Amino acid sequence: MRRVVFNQKGGVGKSTISCNLAAIAAHRGRRTLVVDLDPQMNSSRYLLGPEVEKTGPGLGEFFNEMLSFKFNRRPVGEFVHETPLPGLYVLPANREMEFLQDKLGAKYKIFKLRDALDSLMDFDEIFIDTPPAMNFYTRSALIAASAVLIPFDCDDFSRQALYQLIQDVGEIREDHNPHLRVEGVVVNQFQPRARLPQRLVDELTAEGLPLLKTRLSSSVRIRESHDQATPMIHLFPNHKITAQFEALWDELNGVTLEADTV
Ligand SMILES: Nc1ncnc2c1ncn2[C@@H]1O[C@H](COP(=O)(O)OP(=O)(O)OP(=O)(O)O)[C@@H](O)[C@H]1O
Ligand SMILES: [Mg+2]
């Protein structure tokens, strides 16, 4: 399964959710890859730690090779790196990706990511983390994937952006990728006791938006997990949020939810 985690709003939990779901998938025996399309490199750093800058070639080099006329382009597998966690791999971002995107767009390289991932046969799960913008990399991801998972922070301002996003996904489906579907909207940093988030969730549900049942609460442990470059399932296996990430993974995979996890 190849899924993109995207919302054009910054800081809603794209990288946190991509990496923690990927870590759970790997922990459960699925061979899993995280593709970090964000030049901020947050997912790469989360999974590889401070050594990330010294990790070998990443997506910057991969896309650079796409721009040069070369007969011996390296296969994408050569840009995939092991993480310290068994079964979990990363195709890391580099900062130079930021400066490549105009050229990549102008040279119509939008299908190259899909072709590259098609050639990687040995992964059960691929999570694509995206930058907070509908840019070349995000479009490439939406063309390459079959599902998009949308983190949402229950902010009234984000609501309009959510409609726009669902419309953009529909356009990409129509124009380039008939396999693409919205897998669901996952509410992150949900405050069950506050009135506004609950009202927003109820309204969006009534409008027919595909809100997932599992909600993720807020916890300082998430920041600690980023600091220690260790996903929640390994750093805090018994924490409430870890259970929520596991419930989310189960929900995405069609496992029936227990009432107390939602
Ligand atoms: N459930 C949560 N509880 C507490 N903090 C969280 C939670 N989810 C995310 N955060 C924090 O919010 C910040 C933004 O999260 P994250 O980097 O995952 O968002 P993002 O959507 O990937 O951001 P960007 O758009 O910049 O790529 C981080 O500092 C992260 O630690
Ligand atoms: Mg991010």
CSV table of C-alpha atoms and ligand atoms in Angstrom, one decimal:
chain,number,residue,atom,x,y,z
A,1,MET,CA,0.0,0.0,0.0
A,2,ARG,CA,1.4,3.4,-1.0
A,3,ARG,CA,-0.1,6.4,0.9
A,4,VAL,CA,0.6,10.1,1.0
A,5,VAL,CA,0.2,12.0,4.2
A,6,PHE,CA,-0.7,15.6,3.2
A,7,ASN,CA,-2.3,18.8,4.3
A,8,GLN,CA,-1.0,22.1,2.8
A,9,LYS,CA,-1.3,23.6,6.3
A,10,GLY,CA,2.0,23.5,8.2
A,11,GLY,CA,2.5,21.8,11.6
A,12,VAL,CA,-0.6,19.7,11.6
A,13,GLY,CA,1.3,16.4,12.2
A,14,LYS,CA,2.1,15.1,8.7
A,15,SER,CA,5.7,14.0,9.7
A,16,THR,CA,4.7,12.8,13.1
A,17,ILE,CA,1.9,10.6,11.7
A,18,SER,CA,3.8,9.3,8.8
A,19,CYS,CA,6.8,8.2,10.9
A,20,ASN,CA,4.7,6.7,13.8
A,21,LEU,CA,2.4,4.7,11.5
A,22,ALA,CA,5.4,3.5,9.5
A,23,ALA,CA,7.1,2.4,12.7
A,24,ILE,CA,4.0,0.5,13.8
A,25,ALA,CA,3.8,-1.2,10.4
A,26,ALA,CA,7.4,-2.2,10.6
A,27,HIS,CA,7.0,-3.4,14.2
A,28,ARG,CA,4.2,-5.6,13.0
A,29,GLY,CA,6.4,-7.2,10.4
A,30,ARG,CA,5.6,-5.2,7.3
A,31,ARG,CA,8.6,-4.1,5.3
A,32,THR,CA,8.1,-0.4,5.4
A,33,LEU,CA,9.6,2.7,3.6
A,34,VAL,CA,9.1,6.3,4.5
A,35,VAL,CA,9.7,8.7,1.5
A,36,ASP,CA,10.5,12.2,2.8
A,37,LEU,CA,9.5,14.7,0.2
A,38,ASP,CA,9.9,17.7,2.5
A,39,PRO,CA,13.2,19.7,2.2
A,40,GLN,CA,12.8,20.5,5.9
A,41,MET,CA,13.9,16.9,6.4
A,42,ASN,CA,11.8,16.4,9.5
A,43,SER,CA,10.9,12.7,8.9
A,44,SER,CA,14.4,11.9,7.8
A,45,ARG,CA,15.8,13.4,11.0
A,46,TYR,CA,13.1,11.6,13.1
A,47,LEU,CA,14.0,8.2,11.7
A,48,LEU,CA,17.8,8.6,11.2
A,49,GLY,CA,18.7,11.0,14.1
A,50,PRO,CA,21.3,13.7,14.1
A,51,GLU,CA,23.4,11.7,11.6
A,52,VAL,CA,20.9,12.5,8.9
A,53,GLU,CA,23.1,15.1,7.3
A,54,LYS,CA,25.8,12.5,6.8
A,55,THR,CA,23.5,9.8,5.4
A,56,GLY,CA,24.4,8.9,1.9
A,57,PRO,CA,22.5,10.1,-1.2
A,58,GLY,CA,18.9,11.0,-0.8
A,59,LEU,CA,16.1,12.4,-2.9
A,60,GLY,CA,18.0,15.6,-3.7
A,61,GLU,CA,20.6,13.5,-5.6
A,62,PHE,CA,17.8,11.3,-7.0
A,63,PHE,CA,15.9,14.2,-8.5
A,64,ASN,CA,19.2,15.9,-9.6
A,65,GLU,CA,20.0,12.8,-11.7
A,66,MET,CA,16.6,13.1,-13.2
A,67,LEU,CA,17.6,16.5,-14.5
A,68,SER,CA,20.9,15.5,-16.0
A,69,PHE,CA,21.2,13.6,-19.2
A,70,LYS,CA,22.8,10.4,-18.0
A,71,PHE,CA,22.6,6.8,-19.4
A,72,ASN,CA,23.6,5.3,-16.1
A,73,ARG,CA,21.1,6.8,-13.6
A,74,ARG,CA,21.2,4.9,-10.3
A,75,PRO,CA,18.2,2.8,-9.5
A,76,VAL,CA,16.1,4.4,-6.7
A,77,GLY,CA,17.0,1.5,-4.4
A,78,GLU,CA,20.5,3.0,-4.1
A,79,PHE,CA,19.0,6.1,-2.3
A,80,VAL,CA,17.1,4.0,0.3
A,81,HIS,CA,18.7,3.8,3.7
A,82,GLU,CA,18.2,1.5,6.7
A,83,THR,CA,16.9,3.1,9.9
A,84,PRO,CA,18.0,1.7,13.3
A,85,LEU,CA,14.6,0.0,13.5
A,86,PRO,CA,14.2,-3.5,11.9
A,87,GLY,CA,12.1,-3.5,8.7
A,88,LEU,CA,11.9,0.3,8.5
A,89,TYR,CA,13.7,2.2,5.7
A,90,VAL,CA,13.8,5.8,4.6
A,91,LEU,CA,14.3,7.6,1.3
A,92,PRO,CA,15.6,10.8,2.9
A,93,ALA,CA,15.1,14.4,1.9
A,94,ASN,CA,17.9,16.9,1.3
A,95,ARG,CA,17.8,20.6,1.5
A,96,GLU,CA,18.8,21.1,-2.1
A,97,MET,CA,15.4,19.7,-3.1
A,98,GLU,CA,14.0,23.1,-2.4
A,99,PHE,CA,16.0,24.6,-5.3
A,100,LEU,CA,15.3,21.8,-7.8
A,101,GLN,CA,11.5,21.9,-7.9
A,102,ASP,CA,11.1,24.7,-10.5
A,103,LYS,CA,13.5,22.9,-12.9
A,104,LEU,CA,11.8,19.5,-12.3
A,105,GLY,CA,8.4,21.1,-12.9
A,106,ALA,CA,9.5,22.8,-16.1
A,107,LYS,CA,11.0,19.6,-17.4
A,108,TYR,CA,7.8,17.7,-16.7
A,109,LYS,CA,9.4,15.2,-14.3
A,110,ILE,CA,6.1,14.8,-12.3
A,111,PHE,CA,5.8,11.0,-13.1
A,112,LYS,CA,9.4,10.1,-12.1
A,113,LEU,CA,8.6,9.4,-8.4
A,114,ARG,CA,5.7,7.1,-9.4
A,115,ASP,CA,8.0,5.2,-11.9
A,116,ALA,CA,10.8,5.0,-9.2
A,117,LEU,CA,8.4,3.6,-6.6
A,118,ASP,CA,6.9,1.2,-9.1
A,119,SER,CA,10.4,-0.3,-9.5
A,120,LEU,CA,10.8,-0.8,-5.7
A,121,MET,CA,9.1,-4.2,-5.4
A,122,ASP,CA,10.2,-5.2,-2.0
A,123,PHE,CA,8.1,-3.0,0.3
A,124,ASP,CA,4.8,-3.9,1.8
A,125,GLU,CA,4.0,-0.3,3.0
A,126,ILE,CA,5.2,3.0,1.7
A,127,PHE,CA,4.4,6.3,3.5
A,128,ILE,CA,5.1,9.5,1.7
A,129,ASP,CA,5.6,12.6,3.9
A,130,THR,CA,5.0,15.9,2.0
A,131,PRO,CA,5.9,19.6,2.5
A,132,PRO,CA,3.1,22.0,3.6
A,133,ALA,CA,2.3,23.2,0.1
A,134,MET,CA,0.7,21.8,-3.1
A,135,ASN,CA,3.9,22.0,-5.0
A,136,PHE,CA,5.9,19.7,-7.5
A,137,TYR,CA,6.8,17.2,-4.8
A,138,THR,CA,3.3,16.9,-3.4
A,139,ARG,CA,1.8,16.5,-6.8
A,140,SER,CA,4.4,13.8,-7.6
A,141,ALA,CA,3.4,12.0,-4.4
A,142,LEU,CA,-0.4,12.2,-5.2
A,143,ILE,CA,0.3,10.8,-8.7
A,144,ALA,CA,2.5,8.0,-7.2
A,145,ALA,CA,0.1,6.9,-4.4
A,146,SER,CA,-3.2,5.1,-4.1
A,147,ALA,CA,-4.4,6.8,-0.9
A,148,VAL,CA,-4.1,10.1,0.8
A,149,LEU,CA,-4.4,10.5,4.6
A,150,ILE,CA,-5.1,14.1,5.7
A,151,PRO,CA,-4.1,15.2,9.2
A,152,PHE,CA,-6.3,17.9,10.5
A,153,ASP,CA,-5.8,20.2,13.5
A,154,CYS,CA,-9.4,21.1,14.2
A,155,ASP,CA,-8.8,24.8,13.6
A,156,ASP,CA,-11.7,26.7,12.0
A,157,PHE,CA,-9.2,28.4,9.6
A,158,SER,CA,-8.0,25.0,8.3
A,159,ARG,CA,-11.6,24.0,7.4
A,160,GLN,CA,-11.6,25.9,4.1
A,161,ALA,CA,-8.2,24.5,3.2
A,162,LEU,CA,-9.6,21.1,3.8
A,163,TYR,CA,-12.3,21.5,1.1
A,164,GLN,CA,-9.7,22.9,-1.3
A,165,LEU,CA,-7.5,19.9,-0.6
A,166,ILE,CA,-10.2,17.4,-1.3
A,167,GLN,CA,-11.0,19.2,-4.5
A,168,ASP,CA,-7.3,19.2,-5.6
A,169,VAL,CA,-7.1,15.5,-4.9
A,170,GLY,CA,-10.2,15.0,-7.0
A,171,GLU,CA,-8.6,16.9,-9.9
A,172,ILE,CA,-5.4,14.8,-9.7
A,173,ARG,CA,-7.5,11.7,-9.6
A,174,GLU,CA,-9.3,12.8,-12.7
A,175,ASP,CA,-6.3,14.0,-14.7
A,176,HIS,CA,-3.5,11.7,-13.7
A,177,ASN,CA,-4.2,9.0,-11.2
A,178,PRO,CA,-7.6,7.2,-11.2
A,179,HIS,CA,-6.4,4.9,-8.3
A,180,LEU,CA,-6.1,7.8,-5.8
A,181,ARG,CA,-8.6,8.0,-3.0
A,182,VAL,CA,-9.0,10.0,0.2
A,183,GLU,CA,-8.4,7.4,2.8
A,184,GLY,CA,-9.6,9.7,5.6
A,185,VAL,CA,-9.1,12.8,7.7
A,186,VAL,CA,-7.3,12.2,11.0
A,187,VAL,CA,-7.9,14.6,13.7
A,188,ASN,CA,-4.6,15.4,15.5
A,189,GLN,CA,-4.1,17.1,18.9
A,190,PHE,CA,-7.9,16.6,19.6
A,191,GLN,CA,-9.2,18.1,22.8
A,192,PRO,CA,-12.3,16.1,23.7
A,193,ARG,CA,-13.4,18.4,26.5
A,194,ALA,CA,-13.2,21.6,24.4
A,195,ARG,CA,-16.4,22.7,22.7
A,196,LEU,CA,-15.1,24.1,19.4
A,197,PRO,CA,-13.1,21.0,18.2
A,198,GLN,CA,-16.1,18.7,18.9
A,199,ARG,CA,-18.5,21.0,17.1
A,200,LEU,CA,-16.1,21.2,14.1
A,201,VAL,CA,-15.8,17.4,14.0
A,202,ASP,CA,-19.6,17.0,14.2
A,203,GLU,CA,-20.2,19.5,11.4
A,204,LEU,CA,-17.5,18.0,9.1
A,205,THR,CA,-19.0,14.6,9.7
A,206,ALA,CA,-22.5,15.8,8.9
A,207,GLU,CA,-21.2,17.3,5.7
A,208,GLY,CA,-20.0,13.8,4.7
A,209,LEU,CA,-16.2,14.3,5.1
A,210,PRO,CA,-14.4,11.0,5.7
A,211,LEU,CA,-13.3,11.7,9.3
A,212,LEU,CA,-11.5,8.7,10.8
A,213,LYS,CA,-12.9,7.4,14.1
A,214,THR,CA,-9.5,7.4,15.8
A,215,ARG,CA,-8.4,10.8,17.2
A,216,LEU,CA,-4.9,11.6,18.3
A,217,SER,CA,-4.6,13.5,21.5
A,218,SER,CA,-1.8,16.0,22.4
A,219,SER,CA,1.2,15.0,24.4
A,220,VAL,CA,4.6,16.4,25.2
A,221,ARG,CA,5.9,12.8,24.7
A,222,ILE,CA,5.6,13.4,20.9
A,223,ARG,CA,8.2,16.1,21.1
A,224,GLU,CA,10.5,13.9,23.3
A,225,SER,CA,10.1,11.2,20.7
A,226,HIS,CA,11.2,13.6,17.9
A,227,ASP,CA,14.1,14.8,20.1
A,228,GLN,CA,15.3,11.2,20.7
A,229,ALA,CA,14.7,10.2,17.1
A,230,THR,CA,12.7,7.2,18.2
A,231,PRO,CA,9.0,6.7,17.2
A,232,MET,CA,6.5,6.3,20.0
A,233,ILE,CA,6.0,2.5,19.6
A,234,HIS,CA,9.7,2.1,20.7
A,235,LEU,CA,10.1,5.0,23.1
A,236,PHE,CA,6.8,4.9,24.9
A,237,PRO,CA,5.1,1.6,24.0
A,238,ASN,CA,2.5,1.8,26.7
A,239,HIS,CA,1.5,5.5,26.2
A,240,LYS,CA,-2.0,6.5,25.4
A,241,ILE,CA,-0.9,8.2,22.1
A,242,THR,CA,0.9,5.0,21.1
A,243,ALA,CA,-2.3,3.1,21.6
A,244,GLN,CA,-4.1,5.7,19.5
A,245,PHE,CA,-1.5,5.4,16.7
A,246,GLU,CA,-2.0,1.6,16.8
A,247,ALA,CA,-5.8,2.0,16.7
A,248,LEU,CA,-5.4,4.3,13.7
A,249,TRP,CA,-3.2,1.8,12.0
A,250,ASP,CA,-5.8,-0.9,12.7
A,251,GLU,CA,-8.6,1.4,11.5
A,252,LEU,CA,-6.8,2.0,8.2
A,253,ASN,CA,-6.4,-1.7,7.8
A,254,GLY,CA,-10.1,-2.4,8.5
A,255,VAL,CA,-9.6,-3.9,11.9
A,256,THR,CA,-12.7,-3.3,14.1
A,257,LEU,CA,-12.1,-0.7,16.8
A,258,GLU,CA,-12.7,-1.1,20.5
A,259,ALA,CA,-14.9,1.6,21.8
A,260,ASP,CA,-12.3,3.0,24.3
A,261,THR,CA,-9.6,3.7,21.7
A,262,VAL,CA,-11.6,6.2,19.7
B,1,LIG,N1,-0.3,14.7,18.9
B,1,LIG,C1,0.6,15.6,19.1
B,1,LIG,N2,0.9,16.0,20.4
B,1,LIG,C2,1.8,16.9,20.7
B,1,LIG,N3,2.6,17.5,19.8
B,1,LIG,C3,2.4,17.2,18.5
B,1,LIG,C4,1.4,16.2,18.1
B,1,LIG,N4,1.5,16.0,16.8
B,1,LIG,C5,2.5,16.9,16.3
B,1,LIG,N5,3.0,17.6,17.4
B,1,LIG,C6,4.1,18.6,17.3
B,1,LIG,O1,3.7,19.6,16.4
B,1,LIG,C7,4.7,20.0,15.6
B,1,LIG,C8,4.4,19.8,14.1
B,1,LIG,O2,4.2,18.4,13.9
B,1,LIG,P1,4.8,17.8,12.5
B,1,LIG,O3,6.2,18.3,12.2
B,1,LIG,O4,4.5,16.3,12.5
B,1,LIG,O5,3.8,18.5,11.5
B,1,LIG,P2,3.9,18.7,10.0
B,1,LIG,O6,2.5,18.8,9.4
B,1,LIG,O7,4.7,17.6,9.4
B,1,LIG,O8,4.7,20.1,9.8
B,1,LIG,P3,5.2,20.7,8.5
B,1,LIG,O9,4.0,21.2,7.7
B,1,LIG,O10,6.1,21.8,9.0
B,1,LIG,O11,6.0,19.6,7.7
B,1,LIG,C9,6.0,19.2,16.1
B,1,LIG,O12,6.7,20.0,16.9
B,1,LIG,C10,5.4,18.0,16.8
B,1,LIG,O13,6.2,17.6,17.8
B,2,MG,MG,6.4,17.7,8.2
